[in-house]
PDB file of C-alpha atoms (C1' of nucleotides) in Angstrom:
ATOM      1  CA  MET A  11      -9.266   6.993  54.428  1.00 57.00           C
ATOM      2  CA  ASP A  12      -9.944   4.403  57.016  1.00 59.00           C
ATOM      3  CA  SER A  13     -13.574   4.275  56.001  1.00 80.00           C
ATOM      4  CA  GLN A  14     -12.918   0.975  54.296  1.00 86.00           C
ATOM      5  CA  ILE A  15     -11.508  -0.416  57.505  1.00 90.00           C
ATOM      6  CA  GLU A  16     -14.422   0.823  59.546  1.00 92.00           C
ATOM      7  CA  ARG A  17     -16.844  -0.523  57.028  1.00 90.00           C
ATOM      8  CA  ILE A  18     -15.378  -4.008  57.267  1.00 90.00           C
ATOM      9  CA  LEU A  19     -15.496  -3.992  61.039  1.00 92.00           C
ATOM     10  CA  LYS A  20     -19.028  -2.678  61.231  1.00 92.00           C
ATOM     11  CA  HIS A  21     -20.171  -5.149  58.643  1.00 89.00           C
ATOM     12  CA  SER A  22     -19.023  -7.891  60.984  1.00 90.00           C
ATOM     13  CA  GLU A  23     -20.672  -6.274  63.968  1.00 90.00           C
ATOM     14  CA  LEU A  24     -17.431  -5.509  65.720  1.00 92.00           C
ATOM     15  CA  SER A  25     -16.624  -2.390  67.647  1.00 93.00           C
ATOM     16  CA  VAL A  26     -14.200  -0.140  65.875  1.00 93.00           C
ATOM     17  CA  THR A  27     -11.183   0.058  68.134  1.00 93.00           C
ATOM     18  CA  GLY A  28      -7.592   1.116  67.719  1.00 90.00           C
ATOM     19  CA  GLY A  29      -6.134  -2.353  67.827  1.00 90.00           C
ATOM     20  CA  ARG A  30      -8.514  -3.820  65.325  1.00 94.00           C
ATOM     21  CA  LYS A  31      -8.043  -0.961  62.918  1.00 93.00           C
ATOM     22  CA  LYS A  32      -4.286  -1.322  63.145  1.00 92.00           C
ATOM     23  CA  ILE A  33      -4.280  -5.040  62.502  1.00 94.00           C
ATOM     24  CA  LEU A  34      -6.786  -4.810  59.710  1.00 93.00           C
ATOM     25  CA  GLU A  35      -4.705  -2.079  58.144  1.00 92.00           C
ATOM     26  CA  LEU A  36      -1.686  -4.365  58.178  1.00 91.00           C
ATOM     27  CA  PHE A  37      -3.618  -6.958  56.251  1.00 91.00           C
ATOM     28  CA  LEU A  38      -4.915  -4.450  53.754  1.00 88.00           C
ATOM     29  CA  HIS A  39      -1.443  -3.121  53.084  1.00 87.00           C
ATOM     30  CA  ASN A  40       0.098  -6.537  52.668  1.00 80.00           C
ATOM     31  CA  PRO A  41      -0.152  -8.515  49.493  1.00 69.00           C
ATOM     32  CA  GLY A  42       0.566 -11.818  51.164  1.00 74.00           C
ATOM     33  CA  ALA A  43      -0.200 -13.343  54.483  1.00 83.00           C
ATOM     34  CA  LEU A  44       0.984 -12.580  57.964  1.00 88.00           C
ATOM     35  CA  SER A  45       1.919 -14.729  60.903  1.00 88.00           C
ATOM     36  CA  HIS A  46       1.115 -13.891  64.462  1.00 90.00           C
ATOM     37  CA  GLY A  47       4.733 -12.863  64.891  1.00 87.00           C
ATOM     38  CA  ASP A  48       4.689 -10.592  61.846  1.00 88.00           C
ATOM     39  CA  ILE A  49       1.757  -8.750  63.273  1.00 90.00           C
ATOM     40  CA  GLU A  50       3.323  -8.238  66.651  1.00 87.00           C
ATOM     41  CA  LYS A  51       6.475  -6.938  65.026  1.00 84.00           C
ATOM     42  CA  ARG A  52       4.988  -4.635  62.455  1.00 82.00           C
ATOM     43  CA  ALA A  53       2.364  -3.129  64.682  1.00 77.00           C
ATOM     44  CA  GLY A  54       5.035  -1.339  66.623  1.00 69.00           C
ATOM     45  CA  GLU A  55       5.239  -1.616  70.385  1.00 66.00           C
ATOM     46  CA  LYS A  56       1.679  -0.537  70.672  1.00 73.00           C
ATOM     47  CA  PHE A  57      -0.249  -3.477  71.922  1.00 79.00           C
ATOM     48  CA  ASP A  58      -0.379  -6.718  73.710  1.00 89.00           C
ATOM     49  CA  ARG A  59       0.317 -10.222  72.518  1.00 91.00           C
ATOM     50  CA  VAL A  60      -2.987 -11.236  73.978  1.00 94.00           C
ATOM     51  CA  THR A  61      -4.862  -8.635  71.986  1.00 95.00           C
ATOM     52  CA  VAL A  62      -3.329  -9.996  68.827  1.00 95.00           C
ATOM     53  CA  TYR A  63      -4.518 -13.489  69.725  1.00 96.00           C
ATOM     54  CA  ARG A  64      -8.007 -12.323  70.473  1.00 96.00           C
ATOM     55  CA  THR A  65      -8.234 -10.094  67.451  1.00 96.00           C
ATOM     56  CA  LEU A  66      -7.074 -12.780  65.051  1.00 95.00           C
ATOM     57  CA  GLN A  67      -9.464 -15.181  66.703  1.00 94.00           C
ATOM     58  CA  ILE A  68     -12.473 -12.974  66.211  1.00 95.00           C
ATOM     59  CA  PHE A  69     -11.463 -11.978  62.686  1.00 94.00           C
ATOM     60  CA  LEU A  70     -11.326 -15.664  61.865  1.00 91.00           C
ATOM     61  CA  GLU A  71     -14.746 -16.287  63.350  1.00 90.00           C
ATOM     62  CA  LYS A  72     -16.252 -13.386  61.475  1.00 90.00           C
ATOM     63  CA  GLY A  73     -14.728 -14.467  58.216  1.00 86.00           C
ATOM     64  CA  ILE A  74     -12.592 -11.385  57.751  1.00 90.00           C
ATOM     65  CA  ILE A  75      -9.409 -13.405  57.519  1.00 90.00           C
ATOM     66  CA  HIS A  76      -8.623 -17.055  57.005  1.00 85.00           C
ATOM     67  CA  ALA A  77      -5.847 -19.275  58.278  1.00 86.00           C
ATOM     68  CA  ILE A  78      -3.457 -20.920  55.891  1.00 80.00           C
ATOM     69  CA  PRO A  79      -1.797 -24.060  57.115  1.00 75.00           C
ATOM     70  CA  THR A  80       1.805 -24.411  56.064  1.00 74.00           C
ATOM     71  CA  ALA A  81       4.075 -27.391  55.785  1.00 66.00           C
ATOM     72  CA  ASP A  82       6.497 -26.067  58.346  1.00 69.00           C
ATOM     73  CA  ASN A  83       3.714 -25.672  60.820  1.00 69.00           C
ATOM     74  CA  SER A  84       3.524 -21.978  61.185  1.00 77.00           C
ATOM     75  CA  ILE A  85       0.069 -20.559  60.709  1.00 85.00           C
ATOM     76  CA  LEU A  86      -0.419 -17.689  58.372  1.00 87.00           C
ATOM     77  CA  TYR A  87      -3.413 -15.417  58.154  1.00 90.00           C
ATOM     78  CA  ALA A  88      -4.685 -13.595  55.115  1.00 85.00           C
ATOM     79  CA  LEU A  89      -7.595 -11.400  54.217  1.00 83.00           C
ATOM     80  CA  CYS A  90     -10.583 -13.071  52.702  1.00 73.00           C
ATOM     81  CA  LYS A  91     -11.170 -11.518  49.323  1.00 65.00           C
ATOM     82  CA  ASN A  92     -14.862 -11.807  48.973  1.00 53.00           C
ATOM     83  CA  ASP A  93     -17.724 -13.915  50.077  1.00 47.00           C
ATOM     84  CA  CYS A  94     -16.297 -15.587  53.107  1.00 50.00           C
ATOM     85  CA  SER A  95     -18.693 -15.843  55.983  1.00 49.00           C
ATOM     86  CA  PRO A  96     -18.672 -17.108  59.539  1.00 47.00           C
ATOM     87  CA  ILE A  97     -20.177 -20.309  58.163  1.00 47.00           C
ATOM     88  CA  GLY A  98     -17.360 -21.224  55.870  1.00 51.00           C
ATOM     89  CA  HIS A  99     -14.568 -19.877  53.797  1.00 51.00           C
ATOM     90  CA  HIS A 100     -14.524 -20.008  50.068  1.00 53.00           C
ATOM     91  CA  ASP A 101     -11.033 -19.192  49.271  1.00 57.00           C
ATOM     92  CA  ASN A 102     -10.527 -20.778  45.961  1.00 62.00           C
ATOM     93  CA  HIS A 103      -7.092 -19.722  45.046  1.00 68.00           C
ATOM     94  CA  VAL A 104      -3.710 -21.256  45.511  1.00 78.00           C
ATOM     95  CA  HIS A 105      -1.176 -20.225  48.112  1.00 79.00           C
ATOM     96  CA  PHE A 106       2.494 -20.271  47.377  1.00 81.00           C
ATOM     97  CA  ILE A 107       5.136 -20.280  50.073  1.00 78.00           C
ATOM     98  CA  CYS A 108       8.776 -19.664  49.359  1.00 78.00           C
ATOM     99  CA  ASN A 109      11.046 -22.007  51.266  1.00 72.00           C
ATOM    100  CA  PHE A 110      13.817 -19.503  51.041  1.00 72.00           C
ATOM    101  CA  CYS A 111      12.487 -16.136  52.093  1.00 70.00           C
ATOM    102  CA  GLY A 112       9.396 -17.489  53.804  1.00 67.00           C
ATOM    103  CA  LYS A 113       7.072 -15.140  51.970  1.00 71.00           C
ATOM    104  CA  MET A 114       3.545 -16.181  51.228  1.00 72.00           C
ATOM    105  CA  ILE A 115       1.911 -15.178  48.011  1.00 75.00           C
ATOM    106  CA  CYS A 116      -1.696 -15.613  47.014  1.00 72.00           C
ATOM    107  CA  LEU A 117      -1.888 -16.718  43.419  1.00 74.00           C
ATOM    108  CA  GLU A 118      -5.251 -15.225  42.679  1.00 65.00           C
ATOM    109  CA  ASN A 119      -5.211 -16.281  39.085  1.00 65.00           C
ATOM    110  CA  VAL A 120      -4.419 -19.922  39.627  1.00 68.00           C
ATOM    111  CA  SER A 121      -7.689 -21.478  40.561  1.00 67.00           C
ATOM    112  CA  ILE A 122      -8.176 -24.807  42.164  1.00 69.00           C
ATOM    113  CA  PRO A 123      -9.248 -27.472  39.722  1.00 67.00           C
ATOM    114  CA  GLU A 124     -12.101 -29.825  40.328  1.00 68.00           C
ATOM    115  CA  LEU A 125     -11.160 -32.893  42.261  1.00 70.00           C
ATOM    116  CA  ASN A 126     -12.721 -36.260  41.822  1.00 69.00           C
ATOM    117  CA  LEU A 127     -13.818 -36.787  45.370  1.00 74.00           C
ATOM    118  CA  PRO A 128     -15.571 -40.033  46.178  1.00 76.00           C
ATOM    119  CA  PRO A 129     -19.257 -39.251  46.723  1.00 75.00           C
ATOM    120  CA  GLU A 130     -19.206 -40.264  50.364  1.00 77.00           C
ATOM    121  CA  PHE A 131     -17.055 -37.292  51.224  1.00 80.00           C
ATOM    122  CA  ASN A 132     -18.493 -33.860  51.707  1.00 78.00           C
ATOM    123  CA  ALA A 133     -15.961 -31.146  51.097  1.00 79.00           C
ATOM    124  CA  THR A 134     -16.486 -27.752  52.637  1.00 76.00           C
ATOM    125  CA  GLN A 135     -13.046 -26.350  52.060  1.00 74.00           C
ATOM    126  CA  VAL A 136     -10.105 -27.066  49.846  1.00 80.00           C
ATOM    127  CA  ASP A 137      -6.672 -25.731  50.643  1.00 78.00           C
ATOM    128  CA  VAL A 138      -3.861 -25.889  48.170  1.00 82.00           C
ATOM    129  CA  VAL A 139      -0.475 -24.865  49.420  1.00 81.00           C
ATOM    130  CA  ILE A 140       2.517 -24.992  47.153  1.00 82.00           C
ATOM    131  CA  SER A 141       6.026 -24.787  48.489  1.00 80.00           C
ATOM    132  CA  GLY A 142       8.967 -23.865  46.372  1.00 81.00           C
ATOM    133  CA  ILE A 143      11.232 -21.030  45.404  1.00 81.00           C
ATOM    134  CA  CYS A 144       9.807 -17.689  44.379  1.00 80.00           C
ATOM    135  CA  LYS A 145      11.217 -15.583  41.583  1.00 76.00           C
ATOM    136  CA  GLU A 146      13.120 -13.237  43.861  1.00 75.00           C
ATOM    137  CA  CYS A 147      14.996 -16.085  45.506  1.00 75.00           C
ATOM    138  CA  LYS A 148      15.883 -18.017  42.399  1.00 70.00           C
TER     139      LYS A 148
ATOM    140  CA  MET B   7       7.282 -59.626  61.868  1.00 58.00           C
ATOM    141  CA  ASP B   8       9.021 -56.418  62.624  1.00 60.00           C
ATOM    142  CA  SER B   9      11.445 -57.078  59.830  1.00 82.00           C
ATOM    143  CA  GLN B  10       9.603 -54.508  57.755  1.00 87.00           C
ATOM    144  CA  ILE B  11      10.066 -51.968  60.506  1.00 90.00           C
ATOM    145  CA  GLU B  12      13.729 -52.755  60.848  1.00 92.00           C
ATOM    146  CA  ARG B  13      14.170 -52.624  57.138  1.00 91.00           C
ATOM    147  CA  ILE B  14      12.744 -49.135  56.965  1.00 91.00           C
ATOM    148  CA  LEU B  15      14.940 -47.873  59.752  1.00 92.00           C
ATOM    149  CA  LYS B  16      18.090 -49.429  58.360  1.00 92.00           C
ATOM    150  CA  HIS B  17      17.320 -48.119  54.936  1.00 90.00           C
ATOM    151  CA  SER B  18      17.391 -44.632  56.416  1.00 90.00           C
ATOM    152  CA  GLU B  19      20.593 -45.330  58.305  1.00 90.00           C
ATOM    153  CA  LEU B  20      18.998 -45.066  61.693  1.00 92.00           C
ATOM    154  CA  SER B  21      19.737 -47.246  64.677  1.00 93.00           C
ATOM    155  CA  VAL B  22      16.997 -49.688  65.448  1.00 94.00           C
ATOM    156  CA  THR B  23      15.773 -48.770  68.893  1.00 93.00           C
ATOM    157  CA  GLY B  24      12.709 -49.536  70.923  1.00 90.00           C
ATOM    158  CA  GLY B  25      11.184 -46.125  70.688  1.00 90.00           C
ATOM    159  CA  ARG B  26      11.618 -45.830  66.966  1.00 94.00           C
ATOM    160  CA  LYS B  27      10.187 -49.268  66.367  1.00 93.00           C
ATOM    161  CA  LYS B  28       7.192 -48.442  68.501  1.00 92.00           C
ATOM    162  CA  ILE B  29       6.415 -45.178  66.767  1.00 93.00           C
ATOM    163  CA  LEU B  30       6.957 -46.612  63.331  1.00 93.00           C
ATOM    164  CA  GLU B  31       4.652 -49.465  64.235  1.00 92.00           C
ATOM    165  CA  LEU B  32       1.942 -46.995  65.164  1.00 91.00           C
ATOM    166  CA  PHE B  33       2.190 -45.428  61.750  1.00 91.00           C
ATOM    167  CA  LEU B  34       2.129 -48.766  59.972  1.00 89.00           C
ATOM    168  CA  HIS B  35      -0.966 -49.855  61.860  1.00 87.00           C
ATOM    169  CA  ASN B  36      -2.820 -46.633  61.240  1.00 80.00           C
ATOM    170  CA  PRO B  37      -4.589 -45.870  58.032  1.00 70.00           C
ATOM    171  CA  GLY B  38      -4.617 -42.129  58.572  1.00 74.00           C
ATOM    172  CA  ALA B  39      -2.283 -39.677  60.130  1.00 83.00           C
ATOM    173  CA  LEU B  40      -1.238 -39.076  63.703  1.00 88.00           C
ATOM    174  CA  SER B  41      -0.603 -35.979  65.712  1.00 88.00           C
ATOM    175  CA  HIS B  42       2.114 -35.643  68.270  1.00 90.00           C
ATOM    176  CA  GLY B  43      -0.504 -36.091  70.954  1.00 87.00           C
ATOM    177  CA  ASP B  44      -1.910 -39.243  69.382  1.00 88.00           C
ATOM    178  CA  ILE B  45       1.495 -40.795  69.455  1.00 90.00           C
ATOM    179  CA  GLU B  46       2.116 -39.973  73.062  1.00 86.00           C
ATOM    180  CA  LYS B  47      -1.226 -41.409  74.038  1.00 83.00           C
ATOM    181  CA  ARG B  48      -1.175 -44.586  72.039  1.00 81.00           C
ATOM    182  CA  ALA B  49       2.381 -45.511  72.762  1.00 76.00           C
ATOM    183  CA  GLY B  50       1.460 -46.287  76.344  1.00 68.00           C
ATOM    184  CA  GLU B  51       3.330 -44.711  79.227  1.00 65.00           C
ATOM    185  CA  LYS B  52       6.540 -45.960  77.819  1.00 72.00           C
ATOM    186  CA  PHE B  53       8.493 -43.008  76.681  1.00 79.00           C
ATOM    187  CA  ASP B  54       9.257 -39.416  76.875  1.00 88.00           C
ATOM    188  CA  ARG B  55       7.661 -36.456  75.174  1.00 91.00           C
ATOM    189  CA  VAL B  56      11.085 -35.374  74.103  1.00 94.00           C
ATOM    190  CA  THR B  57      11.806 -38.670  72.430  1.00 94.00           C
ATOM    191  CA  VAL B  58       8.640 -38.299  70.417  1.00 95.00           C
ATOM    192  CA  TYR B  59       9.717 -34.865  69.257  1.00 96.00           C
ATOM    193  CA  ARG B  60      13.122 -36.082  68.281  1.00 96.00           C
ATOM    194  CA  THR B  61      11.894 -39.213  66.618  1.00 96.00           C
ATOM    195  CA  LEU B  62       9.329 -37.381  64.537  1.00 95.00           C
ATOM    196  CA  GLN B  63      11.955 -34.841  63.640  1.00 94.00           C
ATOM    197  CA  ILE B  64      14.398 -37.394  62.330  1.00 95.00           C
ATOM    198  CA  PHE B  65      11.705 -39.407  60.562  1.00 94.00           C
ATOM    199  CA  LEU B  66      10.754 -36.226  58.768  1.00 91.00           C
ATOM    200  CA  GLU B  67      14.327 -35.528  57.784  1.00 90.00           C
ATOM    201  CA  LYS B  68      14.826 -39.030  56.491  1.00 90.00           C
ATOM    202  CA  GLY B  69      11.652 -38.953  54.507  1.00 87.00           C
ATOM    203  CA  ILE B  70       9.947 -41.760  56.388  1.00 90.00           C
ATOM    204  CA  ILE B  71       6.991 -39.592  57.304  1.00 90.00           C
ATOM    205  CA  HIS B  72       5.690 -36.261  56.124  1.00 85.00           C
ATOM    206  CA  ALA B  73       3.880 -33.459  57.885  1.00 86.00           C
ATOM    207  CA  ILE B  74       0.410 -32.443  56.854  1.00 81.00           C
ATOM    208  CA  PRO B  75      -0.612 -28.912  57.650  1.00 75.00           C
ATOM    209  CA  THR B  76      -4.203 -28.580  58.722  1.00 74.00           C
ATOM    210  CA  ALA B  77      -6.554 -25.652  58.752  1.00 66.00           C
ATOM    211  CA  ASP B  78      -6.996 -25.761  62.503  1.00 69.00           C
ATOM    212  CA  ASN B  79      -3.290 -25.575  62.967  1.00 69.00           C
ATOM    213  CA  SER B  80      -2.514 -28.941  64.396  1.00 77.00           C
ATOM    214  CA  ILE B  81       0.206 -30.807  62.604  1.00 85.00           C
ATOM    215  CA  LEU B  82      -0.388 -34.333  61.496  1.00 87.00           C
ATOM    216  CA  TYR B  83       2.192 -36.853  60.442  1.00 90.00           C
ATOM    217  CA  ALA B  84       1.748 -39.709  58.039  1.00 85.00           C
ATOM    218  CA  LEU B  85       3.884 -42.374  56.478  1.00 83.00           C
ATOM    219  CA  CYS B  86       5.329 -41.648  53.091  1.00 73.00           C
ATOM    220  CA  LYS B  87       4.119 -44.313  50.750  1.00 65.00           C
ATOM    221  CA  ASN B  88       6.959 -44.604  48.347  1.00 53.00           C
ATOM    222  CA  ASP B  89       9.709 -42.575  46.901  1.00 47.00           C
ATOM    223  CA  CYS B  90      10.018 -39.832  49.416  1.00 50.00           C
ATOM    224  CA  SER B  91      13.568 -38.895  50.195  1.00 49.00           C
ATOM    225  CA  PRO B  92      15.417 -36.504  52.451  1.00 47.00           C
ATOM    226  CA  ILE B  93      15.624 -34.210  49.431  1.00 47.00           C
ATOM    227  CA  GLY B  94      11.939 -33.759  48.929  1.00 51.00           C
ATOM    228  CA  HIS B  95       8.606 -35.369  49.421  1.00 51.00           C
ATOM    229  CA  HIS B  96       6.515 -36.552  46.566  1.00 53.00           C
ATOM    230  CA  ASP B  97       3.283 -37.144  48.189  1.00 57.00           C
ATOM    231  CA  ASN B  98       0.917 -36.693  45.387  1.00 62.00           C
ATOM    232  CA  HIS B  99      -2.351 -37.580  46.933  1.00 68.00           C
ATOM    233  CA  VAL B 100      -5.020 -35.593  48.638  1.00 78.00           C
ATOM    234  CA  HIS B 101      -5.595 -35.426  52.367  1.00 79.00           C
ATOM    235  CA  PHE B 102      -9.061 -35.265  53.794  1.00 82.00           C
ATOM    236  CA  ILE B 103      -9.797 -34.065  57.299  1.00 78.00           C
ATOM    237  CA  CYS B 104     -13.159 -34.511  58.927  1.00 79.00           C
ATOM    238  CA  ASN B 105     -14.268 -31.442  60.839  1.00 71.00           C
ATOM    239  CA  PHE B 106     -16.434 -33.578  63.028  1.00 72.00           C
ATOM    240  CA  CYS B 107     -14.402 -36.514  64.247  1.00 71.00           C
ATOM    241  CA  GLY B 108     -11.034 -34.991  63.409  1.00 67.00           C
ATOM    242  CA  LYS B 109      -9.838 -38.061  61.553  1.00 72.00           C
ATOM    243  CA  MET B 110      -7.429 -37.694  58.701  1.00 72.00           C
ATOM    244  CA  ILE B 111      -7.707 -39.883  55.673  1.00 75.00           C
ATOM    245  CA  CYS B 112      -5.292 -40.191  52.787  1.00 72.00           C
ATOM    246  CA  LEU B 113      -7.211 -40.365  49.548  1.00 74.00           C
ATOM    247  CA  GLU B 114      -4.657 -42.369  47.643  1.00 65.00           C
ATOM    248  CA  ASN B 115      -6.760 -42.590  44.545  1.00 65.00           C
ATOM    249  CA  VAL B 116      -7.475 -38.913  44.178  1.00 68.00           C
ATOM    250  CA  SER B 117      -4.413 -37.490  42.604  1.00 67.00           C
ATOM    251  CA  ILE B 118      -3.457 -33.873  42.442  1.00 69.00           C
ATOM    252  CA  PRO B 119      -4.162 -32.338  39.093  1.00 67.00           C
ATOM    253  CA  GLU B 120      -1.705 -30.214  37.204  1.00 68.00           C
ATOM    254  CA  LEU B 121      -1.764 -26.581  38.175  1.00 70.00           C
ATOM    255  CA  ASN B 122      -1.047 -23.753  35.831  1.00 69.00           C
ATOM    256  CA  LEU B 123       1.711 -22.165  37.800  1.00 74.00           C
ATOM    257  CA  PRO B 124       3.285 -19.052  36.372  1.00 75.00           C
ATOM    258  CA  PRO B 125       6.730 -19.973  35.061  1.00 75.00           C
ATOM    259  CA  GLU B 126       8.569 -17.805  37.561  1.00 76.00           C
ATOM    260  CA  PHE B 127       7.558 -20.075  40.396  1.00 80.00           C
ATOM    261  CA  ASN B 128       9.386 -23.257  41.133  1.00 78.00           C
ATOM    262  CA  ALA B 129       7.204 -25.738  42.966  1.00 79.00           C
ATOM    263  CA  THR B 130       8.829 -28.451  44.992  1.00 76.00           C
ATOM    264  CA  GLN B 131       5.795 -29.616  46.885  1.00 75.00           C
ATOM    265  CA  VAL B 132       2.064 -29.361  46.541  1.00 80.00           C
ATOM    266  CA  ASP B 133      -0.217 -29.998  49.469  1.00 79.00           C
ATOM    267  CA  VAL B 134      -3.923 -30.369  49.049  1.00 82.00           C
ATOM    268  CA  VAL B 135      -5.957 -30.584  52.199  1.00 81.00           C
ATOM    269  CA  ILE B 136      -9.703 -30.914  52.031  1.00 82.00           C
ATOM    270  CA  SER B 137     -11.882 -30.305  55.047  1.00 79.00           C
ATOM    271  CA  GLY B 138     -15.393 -31.581  55.315  1.00 81.00           C
ATOM    272  CA  ILE B 139     -17.503 -34.332  56.746  1.00 82.00           C
ATOM    273  CA  CYS B 140     -16.515 -37.940  56.337  1.00 81.00           C
ATOM    274  CA  LYS B 141     -18.980 -40.718  55.649  1.00 77.00           C
ATOM    275  CA  GLU B 142     -19.105 -41.943  59.236  1.00 76.00           C
ATOM    276  CA  CYS B 143     -20.064 -38.542  60.570  1.00 76.00           C
ATOM    277  CA  LYS B 144     -22.688 -37.689  57.997  1.00 71.00           C
TER     278      LYS B 144
ATOM    279  C1'  DG C  29      34.734 -48.957  72.440  1.00 60.05           C
ATOM    280  C1'  DT C  30      32.433 -45.350  70.144  1.00 60.05           C
ATOM    281  C1'  DA C  31      28.825 -43.014  68.434  1.00 60.05           C
ATOM    282  C1'  DA C  32      24.250 -42.515  68.681  1.00 60.05           C
ATOM    283  C1'  DC C  33      19.852 -42.555  71.341  1.00 60.05           C
ATOM    284  C1'  DT C  34      17.159 -41.762  75.518  1.00 60.05           C
ATOM    285  C1'  DG C  35      15.387 -39.740  79.763  1.00 60.05           C
ATOM    286  C1'  DC C  36      15.322 -36.228  82.969  1.00 60.05           C
ATOM    287  C1'  DA C  37      15.520 -31.503  84.341  1.00 60.05           C
ATOM    288  C1'  DA C  38      15.158 -27.054  83.070  1.00 60.05           C
ATOM    289  C1'  DA C  39      14.862 -23.256  79.934  1.00 60.05           C
ATOM    290  C1'  DA C  40      12.599 -20.895  76.385  1.00 60.05           C
ATOM    291  C1'  DT C  41       8.202 -20.115  73.757  1.00 60.05           C
ATOM    292  C1'  DA C  42       3.653 -20.023  72.849  1.00 60.05           C
ATOM    293  C1'  DT C  43      -1.207 -19.906  74.152  1.00 60.05           C
ATOM    294  C1'  DT C  44      -5.131 -19.363  77.349  1.00 60.05           C
ATOM    295  C1'  DT C  45      -7.689 -17.424  81.229  1.00 60.05           C
ATOM    296  C1'  DG C  46      -9.322 -14.166  84.914  1.00 60.05           C
ATOM    297  C1'  DC C  47     -10.014  -9.844  86.296  1.00 60.05           C
ATOM    298  C1'  DA C  48      -9.870  -4.885  86.762  1.00 60.05           C
ATOM    299  C1'  DT C  49      -9.940  -0.891  83.816  1.00 60.05           C
ATOM    300  C1'  DC C  50     -10.928   1.685  79.777  1.00 60.05           C
ATOM    301  C1'  DC C  51     -13.289   2.651  75.496  1.00 60.05           C
ATOM    302  C1'  DT C  52     -17.154   2.252  72.027  1.00 60.05           C
ATOM    303  C1'  DT C  53     -21.757   2.608  71.230  1.00 60.05           C
TER     304       DT C  53
ATOM    305  C1'  DA D  22     -24.827   3.702  81.388  1.00 60.05           C
ATOM    306  C1'  DA D  23     -23.853  -0.976  79.614  1.00 60.05           C
ATOM    307  C1'  DG D  24     -21.384  -4.124  77.123  1.00 60.05           C
ATOM    308  C1'  DG D  25     -17.556  -5.120  74.939  1.00 60.05           C
ATOM    309  C1'  DA D  26     -12.365  -4.608  74.306  1.00 60.05           C
ATOM    310  C1'  DT D  27      -7.864  -4.169  76.281  1.00 60.05           C
ATOM    311  C1'  DG D  28      -3.807  -4.764  79.301  1.00 60.05           C
ATOM    312  C1'  DC D  29      -1.623  -7.047  82.848  1.00 60.05           C
ATOM    313  C1'  DA D  30      -0.552 -10.975  85.625  1.00 60.05           C
ATOM    314  C1'  DA D  31      -0.525 -15.570  85.962  1.00 60.05           C
ATOM    315  C1'  DA D  32      -1.719 -20.234  84.738  1.00 60.05           C
ATOM    316  C1'  DT D  33      -1.070 -23.820  81.020  1.00 60.05           C
ATOM    317  C1'  DA D  34       0.765 -25.922  77.260  1.00 60.05           C
ATOM    318  C1'  DT D  35       4.241 -26.665  73.852  1.00 60.05           C
ATOM    319  C1'  DT D  36       8.849 -27.039  72.110  1.00 60.05           C
ATOM    320  C1'  DT D  37      13.874 -26.820  72.652  1.00 60.05           C
ATOM    321  C1'  DT D  38      18.312 -27.613  74.871  1.00 60.05           C
ATOM    322  C1'  DG D  39      22.040 -29.631  77.850  1.00 60.05           C
ATOM    323  C1'  DC D  40      23.839 -33.270  79.988  1.00 60.05           C
ATOM    324  C1'  DA D  41      24.542 -37.793  82.036  1.00 60.05           C
ATOM    325  C1'  DG D  42      23.466 -42.516  81.551  1.00 60.05           C
ATOM    326  C1'  DT D  43      22.312 -46.265  78.413  1.00 60.05           C
ATOM    327  C1'  DT D  44      22.069 -48.892  74.179  1.00 60.05           C
ATOM    328  C1'  DA D  45      23.023 -50.305  69.346  1.00 60.05           C
ATOM    329  C1'  DC D  46      26.507 -51.541  66.241  1.00 60.05           C
TER     330       DC D  46
END
DNA sequence: GTAACTGCAAAATATTTGCATCCTT
DNA sequence: AAGGATGCAAATATTTTGCAGTTAC
């Protein structure tokens, strides 16, 4: 049941605790991305704001989740699908944010095209964030 | 001299005031983008935090500047080059952020390629932010 | 003169830190 | 038992709001 959750945590050399399991579960059960506020709300009254900060922080460092910058300046977090590592994220799909309902959707099947970067720049990460109206809100 | 500055402000139907001229001047004299903090620092001791917030806010609304979301969650602001409007921004170039020195550079000549969005999504804005190491920091 | 802009004070929010306690290993 | 994780309190930092005084048109 939660063996997947425990596996992820252990793989990142983190202790398996209630808070971490709960937050990780939220991510696993959510197709899109979550903000700090979402997590506090949906986790019930169970735990502290500070724990959420620290948990997100360490998940980021371990490469379990990644942060998605949005145009309206809220930060969203989403699970890394595969070979992210503490060294760097390789999250090569496009993120779509609906201006109306605020939902974030990972468009797994829209991949990021090659960009003609000048050779003097060394890219380690490419983020593509599209804003617009999703199909539900049209 | 500052006729360009005044022209921009008048074009957006804003009163020409000292603070607005100063902030706009900062943007015009800066190749990259500025954070809220940058602006407070570089503007001298002259004016209030609150004025900076409000000025950035109204510049955003009028389409004089646009906000660039960054992976580390600071917001940067940069001048809109041409036909941005209060309706929507059309900032079709790529932003590069150096992880080392923190500088933001607009890559005007790298344009954003067409993306194969599913038809049910309606994109109004596409942001591409690349993180990496710039040539000075290599 | 009027409407809009600014500065100041204060409120509301958000984030970080220290420390004592509790839980995982 | 030891080290790490959590909760609480408090310190900081950030953003928003109200209002009175000032400035642009």
